[in-house]
Coordinates of C-alpha atoms and ligand atoms in Angstrom, one line a residue:
Chain A
M1 CA -92.9 -67.1 288.8
K2 CA -92.3 -64.7 286.0
L3 CA -93.6 -66.2 282.8
A4 CA -93.3 -64.8 279.3
V5 CA -95.2 -65.9 276.1
C6 CA -94.1 -64.8 272.7
I7 CA -96.9 -64.8 270.1
S8 CA -97.1 -64.3 266.4
H9 CA -100.0 -62.7 264.6
V10 CA -100.5 -64.7 261.5
P11 CA -103.1 -65.5 258.7
D12 CA -105.8 -67.8 259.7
T13 CA -104.9 -71.4 258.8
A14 CA -107.9 -71.6 256.4
T15 CA -106.6 -68.6 254.4
K16 CA -106.4 -69.2 250.6
I17 CA -103.0 -67.8 249.7
T18 CA -102.6 -65.5 246.7
I19 CA -99.2 -64.0 245.8
G20 CA -98.9 -60.3 246.3
A21 CA -97.9 -57.7 243.7
D22 CA -94.3 -57.7 244.9
G23 CA -94.0 -61.4 244.0
K24 CA -92.3 -62.0 247.4
S25 CA -95.1 -62.1 249.9
I26 CA -98.8 -62.8 250.1
D27 CA -101.6 -60.6 249.1
T28 CA -103.1 -59.6 252.5
T29 CA -106.4 -58.3 251.1
G30 CA -109.2 -59.7 253.1
V31 CA -106.9 -62.0 255.2
N32 CA -108.1 -62.7 258.7
Y33 CA -105.3 -62.7 261.3
I34 CA -105.1 -64.8 264.4
I35 CA -102.8 -65.8 267.2
G36 CA -100.6 -68.6 265.9
P37 CA -102.3 -71.9 266.9
Y38 CA -99.1 -73.2 268.6
D39 CA -98.8 -69.8 270.4
E40 CA -102.2 -70.4 271.9
Y41 CA -101.0 -73.6 273.4
A42 CA -98.1 -71.6 274.8
I43 CA -100.4 -69.0 276.3
E44 CA -102.6 -71.8 277.8
A45 CA -99.5 -73.6 279.3
A46 CA -98.3 -70.4 280.9
L47 CA -101.7 -69.5 282.3
R48 CA -102.1 -73.0 283.9
L49 CA -98.7 -72.8 285.5
K50 CA -99.5 -69.4 286.9
E51 CA -102.8 -70.7 288.3
K52 CA -100.9 -73.5 290.0
M53 CA -97.9 -71.6 291.3
T54 CA -98.9 -67.9 291.2
G55 CA -97.0 -65.4 289.3
E56 CA -97.3 -63.1 286.3
V57 CA -97.8 -63.8 282.6
V58 CA -96.5 -61.3 280.1
V59 CA -97.3 -61.7 276.4
I60 CA -95.0 -60.2 273.8
S61 CA -95.3 -59.7 270.1
L62 CA -93.1 -58.0 267.6
G63 CA -94.9 -56.3 264.8
G64 CA -97.2 -53.4 263.8
D65 CA -100.2 -52.1 265.6
A66 CA -102.3 -54.9 264.1
H67 CA -100.6 -57.3 266.6
K68 CA -102.5 -55.5 269.4
E69 CA -105.5 -57.5 268.4
S70 CA -103.8 -60.8 269.3
L71 CA -102.2 -59.3 272.4
R72 CA -105.6 -58.2 273.5
K73 CA -107.0 -61.6 273.0
A74 CA -104.1 -63.1 275.1
L75 CA -105.0 -60.6 277.8
A76 CA -108.6 -61.7 277.6
M77 CA -107.5 -65.3 278.1
G78 CA -105.9 -64.2 281.3
A79 CA -102.4 -62.8 280.7
D80 CA -101.5 -59.9 283.0
K81 CA -99.6 -57.6 280.7
A82 CA -98.8 -57.2 277.0
V83 CA -95.8 -55.8 275.3
L84 CA -95.7 -54.7 271.7
L85 CA -92.2 -54.5 270.2
K86 CA -93.5 -52.1 267.6
D87 CA -91.9 -52.6 264.2
A88 CA -94.1 -53.3 261.1
S89 CA -91.2 -54.0 258.7
P90 CA -90.6 -57.6 257.6
R91 CA -87.9 -59.4 259.6
D92 CA -86.2 -62.8 259.3
S93 CA -86.3 -65.2 262.3
F94 CA -82.8 -64.0 263.4
S95 CA -83.8 -60.4 263.8
V96 CA -87.2 -61.2 265.4
A97 CA -85.2 -63.4 267.9
R98 CA -82.6 -60.6 268.5
A99 CA -85.3 -58.1 269.4
V100 CA -87.2 -60.5 271.6
A101 CA -84.0 -61.7 273.3
D102 CA -83.0 -58.1 274.0
Y103 CA -86.3 -57.4 275.6
L104 CA -86.3 -60.6 277.7
K105 CA -82.9 -59.8 279.1
E106 CA -84.4 -57.0 280.9
F107 CA -87.5 -58.9 282.0
S108 CA -85.7 -62.1 282.8
P109 CA -88.6 -64.6 283.1
D110 CA -88.3 -68.0 284.7
I111 CA -89.9 -69.6 281.7
T112 CA -90.4 -68.2 278.3
F113 CA -92.9 -69.9 276.1
F114 CA -93.1 -70.0 272.3
G115 CA -95.1 -71.8 269.8
K116 CA -93.2 -74.6 268.0
Q117 CA -93.6 -72.6 264.8
A118 CA -95.3 -69.6 263.4
V119 CA -97.7 -70.7 260.7
D120 CA -96.7 -68.1 258.2
Y121 CA -93.1 -68.9 257.3
D122 CA -93.0 -72.1 259.3
N123 CA -89.4 -71.6 260.4
S124 CA -89.5 -73.2 263.8
A125 CA -86.6 -71.1 264.8
V126 CA -87.3 -68.0 266.9
G127 CA -87.8 -69.7 270.2
L128 CA -84.6 -71.7 270.0
M129 CA -82.6 -68.7 268.7
V130 CA -83.8 -66.7 271.7
A131 CA -82.8 -69.5 274.0
E132 CA -79.3 -69.5 272.5
M133 CA -79.0 -65.7 272.5
L134 CA -79.8 -65.7 276.2
G135 CA -77.7 -68.7 277.0
L136 CA -80.7 -70.7 278.3
P137 CA -81.6 -74.3 278.0
S138 CA -84.7 -75.3 276.1
A139 CA -87.1 -78.0 275.2
A140 CA -88.8 -77.8 271.8
V141 CA -92.1 -79.3 270.5
V142 CA -93.3 -79.9 274.0
V143 CA -96.6 -81.6 274.6
K144 CA -96.5 -81.6 278.4
F145 CA -94.2 -80.6 281.2
E146 CA -93.9 -80.4 284.9
V147 CA -92.0 -77.9 287.0
K148 CA -90.2 -78.9 290.2
D149 CA -87.7 -77.0 292.2
G150 CA -85.4 -75.2 289.9
S151 CA -85.9 -77.4 286.9
L152 CA -88.6 -78.8 284.6
L153 CA -89.3 -82.1 283.0
A154 CA -90.7 -81.8 279.5
E155 CA -92.0 -84.4 277.1
R156 CA -91.3 -83.5 273.5
E157 CA -92.4 -85.1 270.2
I158 CA -89.8 -86.9 268.1
E159 CA -90.1 -89.3 265.3
G160 CA -91.9 -92.4 266.5
G161 CA -92.3 -91.3 270.1
H162 CA -91.4 -88.9 272.8
E163 CA -88.2 -87.6 274.5
V164 CA -88.3 -86.7 278.1
V165 CA -86.0 -83.7 278.6
E166 CA -84.8 -82.3 281.9
V167 CA -83.9 -78.6 281.8
K168 CA -82.7 -76.2 284.5
L169 CA -84.6 -73.0 285.0
P170 CA -84.7 -70.3 283.7
A171 CA -85.6 -72.0 280.4
V172 CA -87.3 -71.7 277.1
L173 CA -90.1 -74.0 275.9
T174 CA -91.7 -74.2 272.5
M175 CA -95.1 -75.7 272.5
Q176 CA -96.9 -78.3 270.3
K177 CA -100.5 -79.5 270.6
G178 CA -100.8 -81.7 273.6
E179 CA -102.0 -81.2 277.1
Y180 CA -102.8 -77.5 276.8
E181 CA -106.1 -77.1 274.8
P182 CA -106.5 -73.3 274.8
R183 CA -109.4 -71.8 276.7
Y184 CA -111.8 -69.3 275.2
P185 CA -111.7 -65.9 276.7
S186 CA -114.6 -65.4 279.1
L187 CA -116.9 -62.4 279.0
K188 CA -115.3 -61.3 282.2
G189 CA -111.8 -61.8 280.7
I190 CA -112.7 -59.7 277.7
M191 CA -114.0 -56.9 279.9
A192 CA -110.9 -57.1 282.1
A193 CA -108.6 -57.1 279.1
K194 CA -109.8 -53.6 278.2
S195 CA -108.1 -52.1 281.2
K196 CA -104.9 -54.1 281.0
P197 CA -101.9 -52.3 279.6
I198 CA -100.3 -52.9 276.2
E199 CA -96.9 -51.4 276.6
E200 CA -95.2 -50.2 273.4
R201 CA -91.4 -50.6 272.9
Q202 CA -89.0 -49.8 270.2
P203 CA -87.3 -53.1 269.4
S204 CA -83.6 -53.3 268.7
A205 CA -82.8 -53.4 265.0
S206 CA -80.6 -56.0 263.2
S207 CA -79.8 -56.7 259.6
P208 CA -81.5 -59.8 258.0
K209 CA -79.4 -62.9 257.2
V210 CA -81.9 -64.4 254.7
E211 CA -83.4 -62.7 251.7
I212 CA -86.6 -63.8 250.0
L213 CA -86.1 -63.6 246.2
S214 CA -89.6 -64.7 245.1
M215 CA -92.8 -66.4 246.3
L216 CA -94.7 -68.7 244.0
K217 CA -97.6 -71.1 244.1
P218 CA -96.6 -74.8 244.2
P219 CA -97.0 -76.4 240.8
P220 CA -100.6 -77.6 240.3
K221 CA -101.1 -81.3 240.7
P222 CA -102.0 -83.1 237.5
A223 CA -105.6 -84.0 237.5
G224 CA -106.2 -87.2 239.3
K225 CA -108.0 -90.3 238.0
I226 CA -111.2 -91.6 239.6
V227 CA -110.7 -95.3 239.3
G228 CA -114.2 -96.4 240.2
T229 CA -117.1 -96.1 242.6
D230 CA -116.9 -99.4 244.6
A231 CA -114.7 -102.3 245.6
S232 CA -114.7 -103.6 242.0
A233 CA -112.2 -100.8 241.2
V234 CA -109.6 -102.2 243.6
P235 CA -107.7 -104.5 241.3
E236 CA -107.3 -101.6 238.8
L237 CA -106.1 -99.3 241.6
V238 CA -103.5 -101.8 242.7
R239 CA -102.4 -102.3 239.1
L240 CA -101.9 -98.5 238.7
L241 CA -100.0 -98.2 242.0
H242 CA -97.8 -101.1 241.0
E243 CA -97.2 -100.5 237.3
E244 CA -97.8 -96.8 236.7
A245 CA -96.8 -95.1 240.0
K246 CA -94.5 -98.0 240.9
V247 CA -94.9 -97.2 244.6
I248 CA -95.9 -100.7 245.7
Chain B
M1 CA -65.9 -75.0 248.6
K2 CA -66.9 -77.2 251.5
I3 CA -70.2 -78.4 252.9
L4 CA -70.4 -79.7 256.5
V5 CA -73.3 -82.2 257.1
F6 CA -74.6 -83.1 260.5
A7 CA -75.4 -86.8 260.1
E8 CA -78.0 -87.7 262.7
Q9 CA -77.9 -91.1 264.3
R10 CA -79.9 -92.6 267.1
D11 CA -79.0 -95.8 268.8
N12 CA -75.8 -95.9 266.7
K13 CA -77.8 -96.1 263.5
F14 CA -78.0 -93.4 260.9
K15 CA -81.4 -91.9 260.2
K16 CA -82.3 -92.0 256.6
P17 CA -82.4 -88.1 256.4
A18 CA -78.7 -88.2 257.3
F19 CA -78.0 -90.1 254.1
E20 CA -80.3 -87.8 252.2
A21 CA -78.4 -84.7 253.5
V22 CA -75.0 -86.2 252.6
R23 CA -76.2 -87.1 249.1
A24 CA -77.7 -83.6 248.6
A25 CA -74.4 -82.0 249.7
R26 CA -72.5 -84.3 247.3
T27 CA -74.7 -83.2 244.4
I28 CA -74.1 -79.6 245.1
A29 CA -70.4 -80.1 245.8
D30 CA -69.9 -82.0 242.5
E31 CA -71.3 -79.1 240.6
W32 CA -69.4 -76.5 242.6
G33 CA -66.2 -78.6 242.9
G34 CA -65.6 -79.3 246.6
N35 CA -65.8 -81.5 249.6
V36 CA -68.5 -83.0 251.8
V37 CA -67.4 -83.4 255.4
A38 CA -69.9 -85.2 257.6
L39 CA -70.0 -84.9 261.3
V40 CA -71.4 -87.6 263.6
L41 CA -72.0 -87.2 267.4
G42 CA -72.7 -90.0 269.8
S43 CA -71.3 -92.3 272.4
N44 CA -69.9 -94.9 270.1
V45 CA -70.2 -94.0 266.5
S46 CA -66.8 -94.6 264.9
S47 CA -67.9 -98.0 263.7
I48 CA -70.9 -96.6 261.6
A49 CA -69.1 -93.4 260.5
P50 CA -67.4 -94.9 257.4
E51 CA -70.8 -95.8 255.9
L52 CA -71.4 -92.2 255.0
G53 CA -68.7 -92.5 252.2
G54 CA -71.3 -94.6 250.3
Y55 CA -73.5 -91.5 250.0
G56 CA -70.7 -89.1 249.0
A57 CA -69.0 -87.9 252.2
T58 CA -65.3 -87.1 251.5
K59 CA -64.4 -87.4 255.2
V60 CA -66.3 -88.1 258.4
L61 CA -65.5 -86.4 261.7
T62 CA -66.7 -88.1 264.9
V63 CA -67.1 -86.6 268.4
E64 CA -67.6 -89.3 270.9
D65 CA -68.5 -89.0 274.6
A66 CA -70.7 -91.2 276.8
R67 CA -72.9 -88.2 277.5
L68 CA -73.7 -87.8 273.8
G69 CA -75.5 -91.1 273.6
L70 CA -78.8 -89.2 274.0
Y71 CA -79.4 -85.8 272.5
S72 CA -78.6 -82.6 274.4
S73 CA -79.4 -79.4 272.5
T74 CA -76.9 -77.3 274.3
A75 CA -74.0 -79.8 274.1
Y76 CA -74.7 -80.8 270.5
A77 CA -75.0 -77.1 269.4
K78 CA -71.6 -76.3 271.0
I79 CA -69.9 -79.2 269.2
V80 CA -71.4 -78.5 265.8
A81 CA -70.5 -74.8 266.0
E82 CA -67.0 -75.5 267.2
V83 CA -66.4 -78.0 264.4
A84 CA -67.8 -75.5 261.9
R85 CA -65.5 -72.8 263.1
N86 CA -62.5 -75.2 262.6
Q87 CA -63.7 -76.5 259.3
Q88 CA -64.8 -73.2 257.8
P89 CA -67.5 -74.7 255.5
D90 CA -69.4 -72.5 253.1
A91 CA -72.6 -74.2 254.1
V92 CA -73.9 -76.5 256.9
F93 CA -76.6 -79.0 256.0
I94 CA -78.7 -80.5 258.8
P95 CA -81.7 -82.8 258.4
A96 CA -85.0 -81.1 259.3
T97 CA -85.9 -83.8 261.8
A98 CA -87.0 -83.3 265.4
M99 CA -83.3 -83.3 266.4
G100 CA -82.1 -81.2 263.4
K101 CA -84.8 -78.6 263.9
D102 CA -83.9 -78.3 267.5
L103 CA -80.2 -78.0 266.8
A104 CA -80.0 -75.7 263.7
P105 CA -81.3 -72.4 265.2
R106 CA -78.8 -72.6 268.1
V107 CA -75.9 -73.3 265.8
A108 CA -77.0 -70.4 263.6
V109 CA -76.8 -68.1 266.5
K110 CA -73.4 -69.4 267.6
L111 CA -72.0 -68.9 264.1
D112 CA -73.9 -65.7 263.3
A113 CA -75.2 -67.7 260.3
G114 CA -78.3 -67.4 258.2
L115 CA -80.8 -70.2 258.7
V116 CA -82.8 -71.5 255.8
A117 CA -85.2 -74.0 257.4
D118 CA -87.0 -77.0 255.9
C119 CA -85.6 -76.7 252.3
T120 CA -87.2 -78.8 249.6
A121 CA -84.8 -77.9 246.8
L122 CA -81.3 -76.5 246.6
K123 CA -79.5 -75.3 243.5
L124 CA -76.5 -73.2 242.5
E125 CA -77.2 -70.0 240.8
E126 CA -75.0 -67.0 240.1
G127 CA -72.3 -68.8 242.1
E128 CA -74.4 -69.1 245.3
L129 CA -76.7 -71.5 246.9
R130 CA -80.4 -70.9 246.4
A131 CA -83.0 -72.7 248.4
T132 CA -86.7 -73.4 247.9
R133 CA -88.9 -73.9 250.9
P134 CA -92.6 -74.2 251.6
V135 CA -94.4 -71.5 253.6
Y136 CA -98.0 -71.1 254.8
A137 CA -98.1 -74.9 255.3
G138 CA -97.1 -75.6 251.7
K139 CA -99.7 -73.3 250.2
A140 CA -96.8 -71.3 248.7
L141 CA -93.1 -71.7 248.1
I142 CA -90.3 -69.1 248.5
E143 CA -87.0 -69.0 246.9
V144 CA -84.3 -67.6 249.3
R145 CA -80.7 -66.8 249.5
A146 CA -78.8 -66.6 252.7
L147 CA -76.5 -63.6 253.3
A148 CA -74.0 -64.5 256.0
P149 CA -70.5 -65.8 255.3
V150 CA -71.6 -69.3 256.5
N151 CA -75.2 -70.4 256.3
I152 CA -77.2 -73.3 257.6
Y153 CA -79.8 -75.2 255.6
T154 CA -82.1 -77.8 257.1
L155 CA -83.4 -80.3 254.6
R156 CA -86.9 -81.7 254.8
P157 CA -86.9 -85.5 255.2
N158 CA -88.1 -87.7 252.3
V159 CA -87.7 -85.0 249.7
F160 CA -84.0 -85.4 248.7
T161 CA -83.2 -88.9 247.6
A162 CA -80.4 -90.7 249.3
G163 CA -80.2 -93.4 246.7
A164 CA -78.3 -96.6 247.3
S165 CA -74.9 -96.7 248.9
S166 CA -72.0 -97.0 246.5
G167 CA -70.3 -99.2 249.1
T168 CA -67.4 -96.8 249.4
T169 CA -66.2 -96.0 252.9
A170 CA -64.9 -92.6 253.9
P171 CA -61.9 -91.9 256.1
V172 CA -62.9 -91.2 259.7
E173 CA -61.2 -88.7 262.0
G174 CA -62.0 -88.4 265.7
V175 CA -62.3 -84.8 267.0
N176 CA -61.9 -83.7 270.6
V177 CA -64.3 -81.1 271.9
T178 CA -64.0 -80.3 275.6
L179 CA -67.4 -80.6 277.3
D180 CA -68.2 -79.7 280.9
E181 CA -71.2 -79.8 283.1
A182 CA -72.4 -76.4 282.0
D183 CA -72.8 -77.7 278.4
F184 CA -75.5 -80.1 279.5
L185 CA -78.1 -77.7 280.7
S186 CA -80.7 -79.8 278.9
V187 CA -80.5 -83.5 278.9
V188 CA -82.7 -86.2 277.5
K189 CA -83.6 -88.5 280.4
E190 CA -85.6 -91.1 278.5
V191 CA -86.8 -91.9 275.0
K192 CA -90.3 -93.3 274.9
Q193 CA -90.6 -95.1 271.5
S194 CA -94.1 -96.1 270.6
S195 CA -93.4 -99.8 270.6
A196 CA -91.3 -99.9 267.5
K197 CA -94.2 -98.3 265.6
L198 CA -93.3 -96.8 262.3
D199 CA -93.7 -93.0 262.5
V200 CA -95.8 -91.2 259.9
A201 CA -93.1 -88.6 259.3
E202 CA -90.6 -91.3 258.4
A203 CA -92.6 -93.9 256.6
D204 CA -92.5 -94.3 252.8
I205 CA -96.2 -95.3 252.8
V206 CA -98.9 -93.8 255.0
V207 CA -102.5 -94.9 255.4
T208 CA -104.6 -92.3 257.1
G209 CA -108.0 -92.7 258.5
G210 CA -110.6 -89.9 259.0
R211 CA -113.8 -89.3 260.9
G212 CA -115.8 -91.1 258.2
L213 CA -114.6 -94.3 259.9
K214 CA -117.1 -93.7 262.6
G215 CA -115.2 -95.1 265.6
P216 CA -111.8 -96.2 266.9
E217 CA -112.6 -99.8 266.5
N218 CA -112.7 -99.4 262.7
F219 CA -109.0 -98.4 262.6
A220 CA -108.2 -102.1 262.7
M221 CA -109.0 -101.9 259.0
I222 CA -106.5 -99.0 258.5
E223 CA -103.9 -100.9 260.5
G224 CA -104.5 -103.9 258.4
L225 CA -103.9 -102.1 255.1
A226 CA -100.9 -100.3 256.5
A227 CA -99.4 -103.6 257.6
A228 CA -100.0 -105.2 254.2
L229 CA -98.2 -102.2 252.6
G230 CA -95.4 -102.0 255.2
G231 CA -96.5 -98.5 256.0
A232 CA -97.5 -96.3 258.9
V233 CA -101.0 -95.3 260.2
G234 CA -101.9 -91.6 260.1
A235 CA -104.9 -89.8 261.5
S236 CA -106.9 -86.6 260.8
R237 CA -107.3 -84.1 263.5
A238 CA -111.0 -84.9 263.9
V239 CA -110.0 -88.4 264.8
V240 CA -107.3 -87.3 267.2
D241 CA -109.5 -84.8 268.9
A242 CA -112.1 -87.5 269.3
G243 CA -109.5 -89.5 271.2
W244 CA -109.6 -92.4 268.6
R245 CA -105.9 -92.1 267.8
P246 CA -102.8 -90.6 269.5
H247 CA -101.7 -87.1 268.5
D248 CA -98.3 -88.4 267.2
E249 CA -100.2 -89.9 264.3
Q250 CA -101.9 -86.7 263.3
V251 CA -101.1 -85.4 259.9
G252 CA -101.6 -81.7 259.0
Q253 CA -101.0 -78.2 260.1
T254 CA -101.0 -79.0 263.8
G255 CA -99.7 -82.5 263.4
K256 CA -96.9 -83.8 261.3
T257 CA -95.8 -82.9 257.8
V258 CA -95.3 -86.0 255.7
S259 CA -94.1 -86.6 252.1
P260 CA -94.1 -90.3 251.6
S261 CA -94.1 -92.0 248.1
L262 CA -97.7 -93.1 248.7
Y263 CA -100.3 -91.5 250.9
I264 CA -103.7 -93.2 251.2
A265 CA -106.5 -91.1 252.7
V266 CA -109.5 -93.1 253.8
A267 CA -112.7 -91.2 254.8
V268 CA -110.8 -88.0 255.2
S269 CA -112.5 -84.9 253.7
G270 CA -109.2 -83.1 252.9
A271 CA -109.6 -79.9 254.9
I272 CA -107.0 -77.2 254.0
Q273 CA -105.2 -77.9 257.3
H274 CA -105.0 -81.6 256.5
L275 CA -103.7 -80.9 253.0
A276 CA -101.1 -78.7 254.5
G277 CA -99.4 -81.7 256.0
M278 CA -99.6 -84.2 253.1
S279 CA -100.0 -82.5 249.8
S280 CA -96.3 -82.9 248.9
S281 CA -96.7 -86.7 249.0
K282 CA -95.6 -88.2 245.7
Y283 CA -98.8 -90.2 245.1
I284 CA -102.0 -89.7 246.9
V285 CA -104.9 -92.1 246.9
A286 CA -108.3 -90.9 248.2
I287 CA -111.1 -93.3 249.3
N288 CA -114.2 -91.3 250.1
K289 CA -117.9 -91.8 249.5
D290 CA -118.4 -88.1 248.7
K291 CA -117.3 -87.3 245.2
D292 CA -117.0 -83.6 246.1
A293 CA -114.7 -84.1 249.0
P294 CA -111.7 -81.7 248.6
I295 CA -109.3 -84.6 249.0
F296 CA -110.0 -85.7 245.4
Q297 CA -108.5 -82.4 244.2
V298 CA -105.0 -83.5 245.3
A299 CA -105.5 -87.2 244.7
S300 CA -103.6 -89.0 242.0
Y301 CA -106.1 -91.9 242.1
G302 CA -109.4 -92.0 243.8
I303 CA -112.2 -94.4 244.5
V304 CA -115.6 -92.7 245.2
G305 CA -117.0 -95.4 247.5
D306 CA -117.6 -96.8 250.9
A307 CA -114.4 -97.3 252.9
F308 CA -115.9 -100.3 254.7
E309 CA -116.1 -102.1 251.4
V310 CA -113.1 -100.7 249.6
V311 CA -110.4 -101.0 252.3
P312 CA -110.8 -104.7 253.0
A313 CA -110.8 -105.4 249.3
L314 CA -107.7 -103.3 248.9
T315 CA -105.9 -105.0 251.7
A316 CA -106.7 -108.4 250.2
E317 CA -105.5 -107.3 246.8
V318 CA -102.3 -105.8 248.1
Q319 CA -101.6 -109.1 250.1
K320 CA -102.2 -111.0 246.9
L321 CA -99.6 -108.9 245.1
L322 CA -97.0 -108.6 247.8
G323 CA -97.5 -111.8 249.8
K324 CA -99.4 -111.9 253.1
G325 CA -98.6 -109.2 255.6
S326 CA -95.1 -108.5 254.2
S327 CA -94.0 -105.6 252.1
Ligands
LIG401 C1 -105.9 -74.2 263.4 C2 -106.4 -75.5 262.9 C3 -105.5 -76.5 262.7 C4 -105.9 -77.8 262.2 N1 -104.9 -78.7 262.0 C5 -105.3 -79.9 261.5 C6 -104.4 -81.0 261.2 O1 -103.2 -80.8 261.6 N2 -104.8 -82.1 260.7 C7 -106.1 -82.3 260.3 O2 -106.4 -83.4 259.7 N3 -107.0 -81.3 260.5 C8 -106.6 -80.2 261.1 N4 -107.6 -79.2 261.3 C9 -109.0 -79.6 261.2 C10 -109.6 -79.6 259.8 O3 -110.1 -78.3 259.6 C11 -110.7 -80.7 259.7 O4 -111.7 -80.4 260.7 C12 -110.3 -82.1 259.8 O5 -109.2 -82.4 259.0 C13 -111.4 -83.0 259.4 O6 -111.1 -84.4 259.6 P1 -111.7 -85.5 258.8 O7 -111.4 -85.3 257.3 O8 -111.3 -86.8 259.4 O9 -113.3 -85.4 259.1 P2 -114.5 -84.8 258.2 O10 -114.2 -83.5 257.6 O11 -115.7 -85.0 259.0 O12 -114.5 -85.8 257.0 C14 -115.0 -87.1 257.0 C15 -115.0 -87.7 255.6 O13 -115.3 -89.0 255.6 C16 -116.2 -89.3 254.5 N5 -116.9 -90.5 254.8 C17 -117.9 -90.7 255.7 N6 -118.2 -92.0 255.7 C18 -117.5 -92.7 254.8 C19 -117.4 -94.0 254.4 N7 -118.2 -95.0 254.9 N8 -116.6 -94.3 253.4 C20 -115.8 -93.3 252.8 N9 -115.8 -92.1 253.2 C21 -116.7 -91.7 254.2 C22 -117.0 -88.1 254.3 O14 -117.5 -88.0 253.0 C23 -116.0 -87.0 254.7 O15 -115.4 -86.4 253.5 C24 -107.2 -78.0 261.8 C25 -108.1 -77.0 262.0 C26 -107.7 -75.7 262.5 C27 -108.8 -74.6 262.7
LIG402 N1 -93.2 -61.4 265.5 C1 -93.2 -62.2 266.6 N2 -93.3 -61.7 267.8 C2 -93.3 -62.5 268.9 N3 -93.1 -63.8 268.9 C3 -92.9 -64.4 267.7 C4 -92.9 -63.6 266.5 N4 -92.8 -64.5 265.4 C5 -92.6 -65.7 266.0 N5 -92.7 -65.6 267.3 C6 -92.6 -66.8 268.2 O1 -91.7 -67.7 267.8 C7 -92.3 -69.0 267.5 C8 -91.6 -69.6 266.3 O2 -91.7 -68.8 265.2 P1 -91.0 -69.1 263.8 O3 -89.6 -69.4 264.1 O4 -91.2 -67.9 262.9 O5 -91.6 -70.4 263.2 C9 -93.8 -68.6 267.3 O6 -94.6 -69.7 267.5 C10 -93.9 -67.5 268.3 O7 -94.0 -68.1 269.6

């Protein structure tokens, strides 16, 4: 099977966000970048499928040279090949999707994996846009799946439960936390990754459809009230919730 | 000007975010001068469609087909895009629910539209729609404008208020869209509802338990408080990773984003990834024995104390106020 995994290279989830000088993006000074946590589930899912059915796993990331760090980590986890669609300029989801879709057309994988969302702009869009651009079916926010002759059965998270979706292959999956707890790269994997190729490509260009006008910090929460230090504070808490906040 | 709203239903019942999206569209349309056209897809939806008039829909379009009873991303996207092409709206509003988030990117590609995902505020400025949306898990907000002739906005549930229905009914018009086998490349085979359990992402009150509860058995206490309040049970990642609670209850960066009216965090430290999923709740109550726990920084009210004492007392007090077990 030909498997592709598209990964983002994003600030660590513990990053404290400060607004940059342009007022439209974050100040990246001292920020530690990682593979998006959902994209790690995607890598793990692809690797397990390859181990079960044989095949090839190619990881793809669009961005500047810094993305090679995440691609290298994916190779160390066990991916066979990496592709950097090299373009450091900011793009909206549509133009990321366009470039990724154009590359995938050529590679035509049986399954392309994405994370359910990139944890920078939290759009949850690229994977499904790529599916639509390629005319492929998809299952999004998948926690587990099973491949069987020419199709797959995926379980995806919805409000209050799960939906079991059947999709014909080739297909696109976007992954949520579930069955695929990502492995740590082994020492052997890290060594092997050093000799695996990272191919650089010039991605196709497209104009953005969304413009960021400004970025700001959310308004600070008014200081809270410590109502008490034991169960004797409970009647007062309930009174506040009932009379002041009016939420119960 | 015209706004087309995808009004999500499941089991022939509208989801609350559908009402919220219609009402949000109405508010914008009133200011702009214009119409709100709602679109409902399903197997048998013409009987519920008129209800949307009560939230401000000028007209409701329905597309009915037995195969649309359960969601299919490919078929639904085709229909929404085709109706949008015919209706020529200036904007399309879609609830940012599991279904809406699945649908919107596909429709955006079909219409060559801009997509503004997960909006928490919308306003008119300089004659165009401006949206505010959280980024970096709510640690920052961006204000954006979409640049295409038609643009799609998904609206975060529980943020825009639906209000009560005015009781007005809207005229309903059935629309024919030809669907063939090839439009159903993905089909939902089964919906596994967690035994009518209220979902954290949909609930108006959420009671979340953290690792400080020491073991899964002590979640009975959390369930008891949630039941007394008519709310849902949430969990921190530490608790889910330990296998005490299912992942669909996890709140936070790798779980669900919630913005209920009341969020009660019990024995949760308030790690940045947890705050990412719940800090936009309207009121937050923290119960934690460590006065320095970061959760107190976002809490509206806090009790620095032992959950094992405070929670049973709180449940009893709530029951006294609201009547036993009801809400
Ligand atoms: C990539 C990534 C994604 C993540 N995503 C999420 C996510 O989606 N959701 C999430 O929740 N976390 C997430 N985390 C994990 C997060 O960093 C924390 O580890 C987690 O939230 C801690 O859970 P907790 O508050 O239950 O446990 P702890 O941090 O162990 O806190 C337990 C708290 O209970 C209090 N306590 C103990 N006993 C009592 C008592 N008797 N009465 C009252 N209080 C008591 C303690 O004072 C303490 O504050 C993520 C981490 C990473 C790296
Ligand atoms: N620059 C990128 N390069 C490759 N894949 C990406 C990139 N950005 C996002 N993705 C993929 O698309 C998913 C959804 O991203 P988003 O729509 O930005 O939330 C991510 O989880 C990744 O799998």
